[in-house]
Amino acid sequence: MKTNPKIEWLSDVQVFAVNRVPAHSDHEYFETVEEAKSGKPMSMRHVLNGDWKFHYSINPAHRPEHFYKHDFDSSVWGDITVPGHIQLQGYGQPQYVNTMYPWDGIADIRPPEIPTDHNPVGSYVKTFTVPANMQNKPVYISFQGVESAFYVWLNGEFVGYSEDSFTPADFDLTPYITEGENKLAVEVYQRSTGSWLEDQDFWRFSGIFRDVYLYTVPEIHVFDANIRGELDETYTKGTLMADLKFLTTQPAPSKVTAELYDAKGNLVASQDGEINEGASSISIAVDQPQLWNAENPYLYQLLIHIYNESGSLVEVIPQKVGFRRFEMIDKVMHLNGERIVFKGVNRHEFNCYTGRTVSREDMLWDIKTLKQNNINAVRTSHYPNQSYWYQLCDEYGVYVIDEMNLETHGSWQKMGQVEPSWNIPGNKPEWEDIVMERAVSMFERDKNHPSILIWSCGNESYGGEVILNVSRYFKKVDPGRLVHYEGVFWTPDYRETSDMESRMYAKPADIEEYLEGNPDKPYISCEYMHAMGNSLGGMHKYTELEQKYPMYQGGFIWDYIDQSLIKKDRYGKEFLAYGGDFEDRPTDYGFCTNGIVYANRELSPKMQEVKFLYQNIKLVPDFDGVSIINENLFVDTKDYVLEYSLLLEGKQIYCGQLEVVVKPQSEGRAEFNFPADIAAAPGEYSIQTGFKLKEKKVWADAGHEVAFGQYVFEVKAEEQPAVKGELRVVHGDVNIGVHGRDFSIIFSKQAGTLVSLNYAGREMIAQPPAPLFWRATTDNDRGFAQGFESGLWFAASLARKCTGIEVKEESSQTSIGFTYKFSISTEVEVKVTYSVLGDGSLHVKSTYHGAQNLPQLPIFALSFKSSADYDQLEWYAMGPEENYSDRSKGARLGIFKNQVTDNLSGYVMPQESGNRTGVRRLIVMNKKGQGIKISAISEPLECNVSPYTAFELENAQHIYELPPVHYSVITVAGKQMGVGGDDSWGAPVHNEYLIPADQDMEFEFRIERI
């Protein structure tokens, strides 16, 4: 055992845990039954969170080397908050990189070397007095998370050393404790050998970022508990197994009793255990147990009582237990005998103010958000999370892939190319112990959580014998779970490592090709739908595979939450920042903004699509009723009420409720009770159906909608008579004016467009309409180089030439048409015709004539500006959130209201946002209700009303770079290409959601005053 600390340990692959207490389960324990049942924090634990004295050094040479000694005065140091990252508390700077190592281009090193010139050191000091209830007892300290390596001293004596940022490190302080004040000193290094194994796609921080606490143990203590609720192959007979390991300063306890209670507190069974050589095993048979699953996360309460030789109770362990069986049957993963589909997300622990230091409130918000949006699974990308997260997944019902803290991406993939010449851990035996220790630490801590179905051997670390041995370890110690590792895709010789085929960002066609090839393993997408910025287009192509292929078992969206940090601009205003904003170099800039939830924990518009495509109940209404497809595996629909409503032109004219019970994995039907002839009036109708919670759940209030479906139909109206009204046409030298009662519309022959739309003295045109072919590039657009491939449409949107003006005067209307040519091609032509009717309404028709050998169009639209006073919007369209041609499955037809500024979605880098498909009409008005209505004439439109033009958005890298709002930019489109999302570094939008440049197109709409 090494007892003299050495700085060389930081780069010694064989030294990663010195004097550390062996890993053990995360169970709680109490002195009395009442305490155990109270739900209060453990009395035998004393938290050391809060203010610590702190010194920051840019590298080891500048550190206060002897700060741990008794006579070293640290009182003049500054303070730091624990838990928390050093770089978010005024010291150093955060750095974001994805695959490359953070020292790439700075330090010319190879593993296990570490940078010496820039290896920040945090020196922490905390003084404490041992609480009265811990005095004269063993005292331990637990560091729940420290990045990336640290040394510990107490009262000037060296205690221990540890690496692995994301699993606990416990040390025995008993030999060093003194009466009165104790001085705890911790020296934290940002870089260590472990840093080579922690090349995750995240911000690079350091420091004590999870809880620190002291704890004591009773005279007889269950050091480790392995507790599982097992099922036989019929899923009707359960066995509770509890294997206990004791830490004791007394002779073996005379008695161990286990009591199992159901969720209502009724005693189900009890069992006494025997002690042999510091261990005990208890087995309790349970007939017809309630089973645990995400749909009904039924948990039993186990109480383990430990008695000493005199028969006195010394320890009580409460443990939630879920009975479930997870297994592979005929090459398909099954839970409790049913084929499972993971409707998942990858989740980093993240808070925009505190980084990976997340609170219980953050985690509660997250778990409720997952449940409310039909997300049933989470992958802990790419490290073990705080213990509380797994408790929440147990209690709320979320399936977990628990991933060990391993990623060596930059050691084998450089700029997207596979180059494993110095890959670690690979087949290097010297790396096996440090890697295996991370697997052991995760397993031992987390093994008692029923929500964990799969162990993951880490992320993007290529393959080899070392990781294969990790997989073999998991299978040996825990045959009741399966093992995942995606890296075998790159190293097929090690396919044994993973029980399932797991790929990242495979296209739907690639997945189908695998599934059609009679594979030997089921398929999951451990990462798919790269949700960077305005993304998630085409997600339905993946979820449609769920019913087509039994061996397709779902996937995990990348990812849950944007990793954006709060920063202040030069004027003191907070904004969400990404890589490079902290002068961090090297950096991968905005690639950290991939969430379906914004970093400030607001839902992004993308969540609307996720919730719909992940719903377990499908509702397919028609005029008479609704077909109900219950794809839940275990629960029927009795907890929900079926609401149905009939809307005419977006306004509800009837609403009803039904109670319908459809068994799991079954289909049912409910008939509506509409009054006779309710749909007799002409117009567009929609029938909307939703299943809503009857009663409040822990994750949502009563009335929360869990499933939705709609049906749209039309009752034809008689043709309306022509609009009457007297028009006066004035042909000026430069302008053509069309005037009528309380309106004046002017067209400029010089500008070649409509220049004035004036209703009752209110001018609606601040900048004239012009053909628009460009949208502000999204992150995905940039990823597949849309600016390079289709940039000529950017130029075409800025420069056009009016080559013809046609004027046609009739008794009922006057039409002015403008023909435009573009320098990008002599063949491309756009004609915009404005027809003024007698009531002042304006019929607009835009026709595009295409050409061969041109790249796709991002959008085909007309765009103009109105004053920003016209900022109130009412949509009869698909909504309520923004949607696009390839991301509109979750949108519903209705009347929605918002403001222009609401359509600048919270994507950290400004880009296209705020679009609505299926627009029947759009009202743009001021706060007095004055303005214009834009209505589709033949086919529904796509529209956007934004405070900024596409070009203003294009030129800004941050929201704060955008100018003050002066206009409402109204864009009316016949079509906009989809946003895509298969990945954000080259995947194109699927063909059916593109706009080929060689096709002829047209759209038309009407503008009228309100």
PDB file of C-alpha atoms in Angstrom, residues 876-1007:
ATOM      1  CA  TYR A 876     -54.856  28.948 -38.332  1.00  0.00           C
ATOM      2  CA  ALA A 877     -52.203  26.414 -39.131  1.00  0.00           C
ATOM      3  CA  MET A 878     -50.284  23.450 -37.829  1.00  0.00           C
ATOM      4  CA  GLY A 879     -48.931  24.186 -34.381  1.00  0.00           C
ATOM      5  CA  PRO A 880     -48.648  25.268 -31.722  1.00  0.00           C
ATOM      6  CA  GLU A 881     -44.855  24.991 -31.962  1.00  0.00           C
ATOM      7  CA  GLU A 882     -42.790  25.683 -35.061  1.00  0.00           C
ATOM      8  CA  ASN A 883     -42.854  22.854 -37.577  1.00  0.00           C
ATOM      9  CA  TYR A 884     -41.405  21.922 -40.928  1.00  0.00           C
ATOM     10  CA  SER A 885     -42.229  19.569 -43.753  1.00  0.00           C
ATOM     11  CA  ASP A 886     -40.175  16.776 -42.174  1.00  0.00           C
ATOM     12  CA  ARG A 887     -41.012  17.674 -38.567  1.00  0.00           C
ATOM     13  CA  SER A 888     -44.767  18.139 -38.470  1.00  0.00           C
ATOM     14  CA  LYS A 889     -46.157  14.797 -37.321  1.00  0.00           C
ATOM     15  CA  GLY A 890     -46.624  16.140 -33.805  1.00  0.00           C
ATOM     16  CA  ALA A 891     -48.278  19.384 -34.895  1.00  0.00           C
ATOM     17  CA  ARG A 892     -52.038  19.822 -34.835  1.00  0.00           C
ATOM     18  CA  LEU A 893     -54.346  22.004 -36.852  1.00  0.00           C
ATOM     19  CA  GLY A 894     -55.765  24.850 -34.845  1.00  0.00           C
ATOM     20  CA  ILE A 895     -55.881  28.526 -34.061  1.00  0.00           C
ATOM     21  CA  PHE A 896     -52.816  29.655 -32.158  1.00  0.00           C
ATOM     22  CA  LYS A 897     -51.677  33.041 -30.980  1.00  0.00           C
ATOM     23  CA  ASN A 898     -48.216  34.338 -30.285  1.00  0.00           C
ATOM     24  CA  GLN A 899     -45.984  37.335 -30.877  1.00  0.00           C
ATOM     25  CA  VAL A 900     -43.387  37.872 -33.540  1.00  0.00           C
ATOM     26  CA  THR A 901     -40.527  37.612 -31.067  1.00  0.00           C
ATOM     27  CA  ASP A 902     -41.800  34.169 -30.019  1.00  0.00           C
ATOM     28  CA  ASN A 903     -40.811  32.863 -33.441  1.00  0.00           C
ATOM     29  CA  LEU A 904     -37.141  33.400 -32.809  1.00  0.00           C
ATOM     30  CA  SER A 905     -36.631  30.013 -31.179  1.00  0.00           C
ATOM     31  CA  GLY A 906     -33.976  29.664 -28.519  1.00  0.00           C
ATOM     32  CA  TYR A 907     -31.344  27.986 -30.639  1.00  0.00           C
ATOM     33  CA  VAL A 908     -28.046  29.237 -29.275  1.00  0.00           C
ATOM     34  CA  MET A 909     -26.669  30.098 -32.694  1.00  0.00           C
ATOM     35  CA  PRO A 910     -29.225  32.172 -34.671  1.00  0.00           C
ATOM     36  CA  GLN A 911     -30.732  30.236 -37.552  1.00  0.00           C
ATOM     37  CA  GLU A 912     -33.978  29.517 -39.342  1.00  0.00           C
ATOM     38  CA  SER A 913     -36.795  29.096 -36.851  1.00  0.00           C
ATOM     39  CA  GLY A 914     -40.463  29.825 -36.290  1.00  0.00           C
ATOM     40  CA  ASN A 915     -41.921  28.296 -39.443  1.00  0.00           C
ATOM     41  CA  ARG A 916     -45.440  26.880 -39.573  1.00  0.00           C
ATOM     42  CA  THR A 917     -46.715  24.405 -42.158  1.00  0.00           C
ATOM     43  CA  GLY A 918     -50.314  23.941 -43.223  1.00  0.00           C
ATOM     44  CA  VAL A 919     -51.085  27.637 -42.905  1.00  0.00           C
ATOM     45  CA  ARG A 920     -54.685  28.351 -43.863  1.00  0.00           C
ATOM     46  CA  ARG A 921     -54.595  31.911 -42.620  1.00  0.00           C
ATOM     47  CA  LEU A 922     -52.328  34.196 -40.682  1.00  0.00           C
ATOM     48  CA  ILE A 923     -53.320  37.469 -39.054  1.00  0.00           C
ATOM     49  CA  VAL A 924     -50.610  40.042 -38.421  1.00  0.00           C
ATOM     50  CA  MET A 925     -51.837  42.944 -36.323  1.00  0.00           C
ATOM     51  CA  ASN A 926     -50.893  45.621 -33.859  1.00  0.00           C
ATOM     52  CA  LYS A 927     -52.062  45.731 -30.268  1.00  0.00           C
ATOM     53  CA  LYS A 928     -55.228  47.542 -31.388  1.00  0.00           C
ATOM     54  CA  GLY A 929     -56.184  44.618 -33.601  1.00  0.00           C
ATOM     55  CA  GLN A 930     -55.419  46.428 -36.862  1.00  0.00           C
ATOM     56  CA  GLY A 931     -53.422  44.778 -39.607  1.00  0.00           C
ATOM     57  CA  ILE A 932     -53.706  42.239 -42.379  1.00  0.00           C
ATOM     58  CA  LYS A 933     -54.848  38.689 -42.895  1.00  0.00           C
ATOM     59  CA  ILE A 934     -52.920  36.363 -45.191  1.00  0.00           C
ATOM     60  CA  SER A 935     -54.984  33.431 -46.464  1.00  0.00           C
ATOM     61  CA  ALA A 936     -54.123  30.422 -48.582  1.00  0.00           C
ATOM     62  CA  ILE A 937     -56.195  30.197 -51.764  1.00  0.00           C
ATOM     63  CA  SER A 938     -55.660  26.690 -53.079  1.00  0.00           C
ATOM     64  CA  GLU A 939     -53.063  24.783 -51.068  1.00  0.00           C
ATOM     65  CA  PRO A 940     -51.979  25.538 -47.502  1.00  0.00           C
ATOM     66  CA  LEU A 941     -48.861  27.644 -47.169  1.00  0.00           C
ATOM     67  CA  GLU A 942     -45.748  27.708 -45.056  1.00  0.00           C
ATOM     68  CA  CYS A 943     -45.291  30.992 -43.218  1.00  0.00           C
ATOM     69  CA  ASN A 944     -42.923  32.647 -40.829  1.00  0.00           C
ATOM     70  CA  VAL A 945     -43.125  36.007 -39.114  1.00  0.00           C
ATOM     71  CA  SER A 946     -39.814  36.864 -37.535  1.00  0.00           C
ATOM     72  CA  PRO A 947     -38.192  39.953 -36.059  1.00  0.00           C
ATOM     73  CA  TYR A 948     -35.266  39.379 -38.425  1.00  0.00           C
ATOM     74  CA  THR A 949     -34.585  38.626 -42.054  1.00  0.00           C
ATOM     75  CA  ALA A 950     -32.877  35.431 -43.102  1.00  0.00           C
ATOM     76  CA  PHE A 951     -29.762  37.477 -43.844  1.00  0.00           C
ATOM     77  CA  GLU A 952     -29.636  39.134 -40.424  1.00  0.00           C
ATOM     78  CA  LEU A 953     -29.907  35.718 -38.820  1.00  0.00           C
ATOM     79  CA  GLU A 954     -27.278  34.349 -41.193  1.00  0.00           C
ATOM     80  CA  ASN A 955     -24.752  36.969 -40.177  1.00  0.00           C
ATOM     81  CA  ALA A 956     -25.133  36.538 -36.396  1.00  0.00           C
ATOM     82  CA  GLN A 957     -23.274  33.939 -34.387  1.00  0.00           C
ATOM     83  CA  HIS A 958     -25.048  34.792 -31.133  1.00  0.00           C
ATOM     84  CA  ILE A 959     -28.436  36.213 -30.236  1.00  0.00           C
ATOM     85  CA  TYR A 960     -26.825  39.346 -28.818  1.00  0.00           C
ATOM     86  CA  GLU A 961     -25.321  40.124 -32.220  1.00  0.00           C
ATOM     87  CA  LEU A 962     -28.762  40.632 -33.729  1.00  0.00           C
ATOM     88  CA  PRO A 963     -29.871  44.237 -34.181  1.00  0.00           C
ATOM     89  CA  PRO A 964     -32.687  45.917 -32.247  1.00  0.00           C
ATOM     90  CA  VAL A 965     -36.099  44.926 -33.566  1.00  0.00           C
ATOM     91  CA  HIS A 966     -37.571  47.407 -36.038  1.00  0.00           C
ATOM     92  CA  TYR A 967     -39.647  45.194 -38.300  1.00  0.00           C
ATOM     93  CA  SER A 968     -41.890  42.207 -38.533  1.00  0.00           C
ATOM     94  CA  VAL A 969     -40.493  40.143 -41.385  1.00  0.00           C
ATOM     95  CA  ILE A 970     -43.332  38.277 -43.076  1.00  0.00           C
ATOM     96  CA  THR A 971     -42.345  35.307 -45.219  1.00  0.00           C
ATOM     97  CA  VAL A 972     -44.981  33.422 -47.193  1.00  0.00           C
ATOM     98  CA  ALA A 973     -43.680  30.250 -48.801  1.00  0.00           C
ATOM     99  CA  GLY A 974     -45.012  27.717 -51.184  1.00  0.00           C
ATOM    100  CA  LYS A 975     -42.453  25.319 -49.814  1.00  0.00           C
ATOM    101  CA  GLN A 976     -39.439  25.170 -47.522  1.00  0.00           C
ATOM    102  CA  MET A 977     -37.062  22.239 -47.420  1.00  0.00           C
ATOM    103  CA  GLY A 978     -37.014  20.079 -44.310  1.00  0.00           C
ATOM    104  CA  VAL A 979     -34.554  20.590 -41.482  1.00  0.00           C
ATOM    105  CA  GLY A 980     -33.097  17.063 -41.398  1.00  0.00           C
ATOM    106  CA  GLY A 981     -31.375  15.574 -38.415  1.00  0.00           C
ATOM    107  CA  ASP A 982     -29.918  12.143 -39.209  1.00  0.00           C
ATOM    108  CA  ASP A 983     -26.703  13.847 -38.188  1.00  0.00           C
ATOM    109  CA  SER A 984     -25.269  17.369 -38.236  1.00  0.00           C
ATOM    110  CA  TRP A 985     -22.021  16.830 -40.125  1.00  0.00           C
ATOM    111  CA  GLY A 986     -23.021  15.744 -43.599  1.00  0.00           C
ATOM    112  CA  ALA A 987     -26.392  14.003 -43.645  1.00  0.00           C
ATOM    113  CA  PRO A 988     -28.709  15.655 -46.175  1.00  0.00           C
ATOM    114  CA  VAL A 989     -32.403  16.210 -45.751  1.00  0.00           C
ATOM    115  CA  HIS A 990     -34.347  13.226 -47.060  1.00  0.00           C
ATOM    116  CA  ASN A 991     -35.192  13.537 -50.727  1.00  0.00           C
ATOM    117  CA  GLU A 992     -38.931  13.902 -50.334  1.00  0.00           C
ATOM    118  CA  TYR A 993     -38.377  17.008 -48.204  1.00  0.00           C
ATOM    119  CA  LEU A 994     -36.059  18.763 -50.669  1.00  0.00           C
ATOM    120  CA  ILE A 995     -36.977  21.328 -53.337  1.00  0.00           C
ATOM    121  CA  PRO A 996     -35.413  20.406 -56.691  1.00  0.00           C
ATOM    122  CA  ALA A 997     -34.411  23.443 -58.722  1.00  0.00           C
ATOM    123  CA  ASP A 998     -35.643  21.987 -62.025  1.00  0.00           C
ATOM    124  CA  GLN A 999     -39.295  21.684 -61.048  1.00  0.00           C
ATOM    125  CA  ASP A1000     -41.862  24.357 -61.802  1.00  0.00           C
ATOM    126  CA  MET A1001     -43.744  25.603 -58.753  1.00  0.00           C
ATOM    127  CA  GLU A1002     -46.378  28.109 -57.795  1.00  0.00           C
ATOM    128  CA  PHE A1003     -48.289  29.250 -54.762  1.00  0.00           C
ATOM    129  CA  GLU A1004     -50.930  31.881 -54.175  1.00  0.00           C
ATOM    130  CA  PHE A1005     -52.431  33.707 -51.267  1.00  0.00           C
ATOM    131  CA  ARG A1006     -54.677  36.607 -50.443  1.00  0.00           C
ATOM    132  CA  ILE A1007     -53.957  39.666 -48.307  1.00  0.00           C
TER     133      ILE A1007
END
